[in-house]
C-alpha positions as a Python dict, from the first residue, in 0.01 Angstrom:
ca = {
    (1, 'M'): (0, 0, 0),
    (2, 'T'): (277, -260, 15),
    (3, 'T'): (190, -601, 148),
    (4, 'R'): (333, -944, 196),
    (5, 'I'): (148, -1244, 59),
    (6, 'V'): (-109, -1382, 299),
    (7, 'T'): (-161, -1758, 287),
    (8, 'V'): (-444, -1951, 447),
    (9, 'A'): (-437, -2325, 517),
    (10, 'E'): (-715, -2546, 647),
    (11, 'G'): (-711, -2680, 1000),
    (12, 'G'): (-980, -2873, 1186),
    (13, 'R'): (-1345, -2787, 1121),
    (14, 'L'): (-1350, -2418, 1016),
    (15, 'N'): (-1016, -2338, 1183),
    (16, 'R'): (-768, -2169, 945),
    (17, 'S'): (-397, -2109, 981),
    (18, 'V'): (-302, -1768, 844),
    (19, 'T'): (60, -1688, 757),
    (20, 'I'): (182, -1337, 677),
    (21, 'G'): (558, -1330, 632),
    (22, 'P'): (700, -1454, 964),
    (23, 'H'): (368, -1407, 1147),
    (24, 'H'): (115, -1681, 1220),
    (25, 'L'): (-240, -1637, 1340),
    (26, 'T'): (-558, -1837, 1352),
    (27, 'A'): (-900, -1757, 1212),
    (28, 'D'): (-1203, -1956, 1321),
    (29, 'E'): (-1572, -1936, 1401),
    (30, 'P'): (-1726, -1958, 1748),
    (31, 'E'): (-1887, -2270, 1890),
    (32, 'P'): (-2098, -2458, 1795),
    (33, 'M'): (-1992, -2397, 1431),
    (34, 'S'): (-1625, -2454, 1512),
    (35, 'D'): (-1381, -2435, 1804),
    (36, 'D'): (-1343, -2056, 1853),
    (37, 'A'): (-963, -2094, 1823),
    (38, 'G'): (-925, -1739, 1690),
    (39, 'P'): (-1112, -1434, 1564),
    (40, 'T'): (-1361, -1472, 1282),
    (41, 'P'): (-1271, -1343, 935),
    (42, 'G'): (-1505, -1047, 995),
    (43, 'E'): (-1332, -968, 1323),
    (44, 'L'): (-995, -979, 1148),
    (45, 'L'): (-1129, -730, 895),
    (46, 'L'): (-1242, -501, 1177),
    (47, 'A'): (-902, -543, 1346),
    (48, 'A'): (-731, -436, 1024),
    (49, 'L'): (-948, -126, 1002),
    (50, 'G'): (-903, -36, 1369),
    (51, 'S'): (-526, -90, 1359),
    (52, 'C'): (-485, 112, 1041),
    (53, 'T'): (-698, 394, 1183),
    (54, 'S'): (-499, 406, 1505),
    (55, 'M'): (-168, 407, 1316),
    (56, 'A'): (-279, 688, 1083),
    (57, 'V'): (-392, 906, 1374),
    (58, 'R'): (-73, 839, 1574),
    (59, 'A'): (150, 908, 1272),
    (60, 'M'): (-19, 1243, 1207),
    (61, 'A'): (1, 1352, 1571),
    (62, 'D'): (368, 1252, 1593),
    (63, 'R'): (452, 1423, 1262),
    (64, 'H'): (303, 1750, 1391),
    (65, 'G'): (431, 1715, 1747),
    (66, 'W'): (77, 1730, 1887),
    (67, 'P'): (17, 1618, 2248),
    (68, 'L'): (-182, 1304, 2169),
    (69, 'E'): (-135, 1080, 2471),
    (70, 'R'): (-351, 793, 2349),
    (71, 'V'): (-570, 689, 2059),
    (72, 'D'): (-832, 419, 2112),
    (73, 'V'): (-1035, 268, 1831),
    (74, 'A'): (-1335, 37, 1876),
    (75, 'V'): (-1487, -113, 1561),
    (76, 'R'): (-1800, -325, 1521),
    (77, 'F'): (-2055, -430, 1266),
    (78, 'G'): (-2372, -226, 1296),
    (79, 'E'): (-2713, -268, 1140),
    (80, 'Q'): (-2747, -343, 768),
    (81, 'G'): (-2379, -433, 735),
    (82, 'H'): (-2250, -91, 830),
    (83, 'I'): (-1918, -68, 1010),
    (84, 'V'): (-1920, 157, 1316),
    (85, 'K'): (-1582, 300, 1416),
    (86, 'N'): (-1543, 490, 1745),
    (87, 'V'): (-1220, 690, 1778),
    (88, 'G'): (-1116, 820, 2119),
    (89, 'L'): (-841, 1082, 2147),
    (90, 'T'): (-676, 1153, 2482),
    (91, 'G'): (-443, 1447, 2529),
    (92, 'D'): (-431, 1825, 2554),
    (93, 'L'): (-544, 1877, 2195),
    (94, 'D'): (-715, 2190, 2069),
    (95, 'P'): (-1038, 2153, 1868),
    (96, 'A'): (-862, 2204, 1533),
    (97, 'Q'): (-609, 1929, 1614),
    (98, 'R'): (-889, 1691, 1714),
    (99, 'E'): (-1075, 1768, 1393),
    (100, 'Q'): (-767, 1700, 1180),
    (101, 'L'): (-688, 1377, 1365),
    (102, 'L'): (-1045, 1252, 1319),
    (103, 'A'): (-1022, 1339, 950),
    (104, 'A'): (-699, 1135, 930),
    (105, 'A'): (-891, 845, 1088),
    (106, 'G'): (-1106, 837, 775),
    (107, 'R'): (-812, 842, 536),
    (108, 'C'): (-616, 535, 644),
    (109, 'P'): (-555, 289, 357),
    (110, 'I'): (-793, 22, 489),
    (111, 'H'): (-1073, 275, 544),
    (112, 'R'): (-1028, 402, 188),
    (113, 'L'): (-1021, 47, 50),
    (114, 'L'): (-1344, -46, 228),
    (115, 'T'): (-1529, 269, 125),
    (116, 'R'): (-1456, 249, -245),
    (117, 'E'): (-1556, -17, -490),
    (118, 'A'): (-1279, -275, -460),
    (119, 'K'): (-1227, -529, -735),
    (120, 'I'): (-1133, -880, -623),
    (121, 'V'): (-998, -1122, -881),
    (122, 'T'): (-1016, -1493, -800),
    (123, 'V'): (-743, -1692, -974),
    (124, 'P'): (-749, -2072, -966),
    (125, 'A'): (-420, -2210, -836),
    (126, 'L'): (-288, -2548, -942),
    (127, 'L'): (-116, -2697, -643),
    (128, 'A'): (141, -2968, -702),
    (129, 'E'): (54, -3298, -541),
    (130, 'P'): (343, -3479, -372),
    (131, 'D'): (495, -3750, -587),
    (132, 'T'): (397, -4083, -431),
    (133, 'S'): (514, -4309, -711),
    (134, 'P'): (780, -4567, -621),
    (135, 'V'): (1130, -4478, -733),
}
């Protein structure tokens, strides 16, 4: 999986400015904790999973020339921290095509990452402070 570096900068309260290449988005928490200026980090995670799932299903259908008119994915947190992913397929698909597309929905890179033991390494970064000494 190739990725660009994602950077996160503080804003007001819990508001965060997220930069991914040329793209800018906002992460935040709802009121009263913060200002609800954007999705929560958990919602962004669900959006990544839903987007990846939809893309994987669409790519497979297109590659095979199957008549998939639309793929809809709804993702939410369920009980005990489970993630519930509903995948809707619209089109004149036969049962075998539907089965294969639903299987592809479980093989997208984000789904695989979340369902295996991922190792996260935290590295302290030394940020340079601006030079404020008189010249």
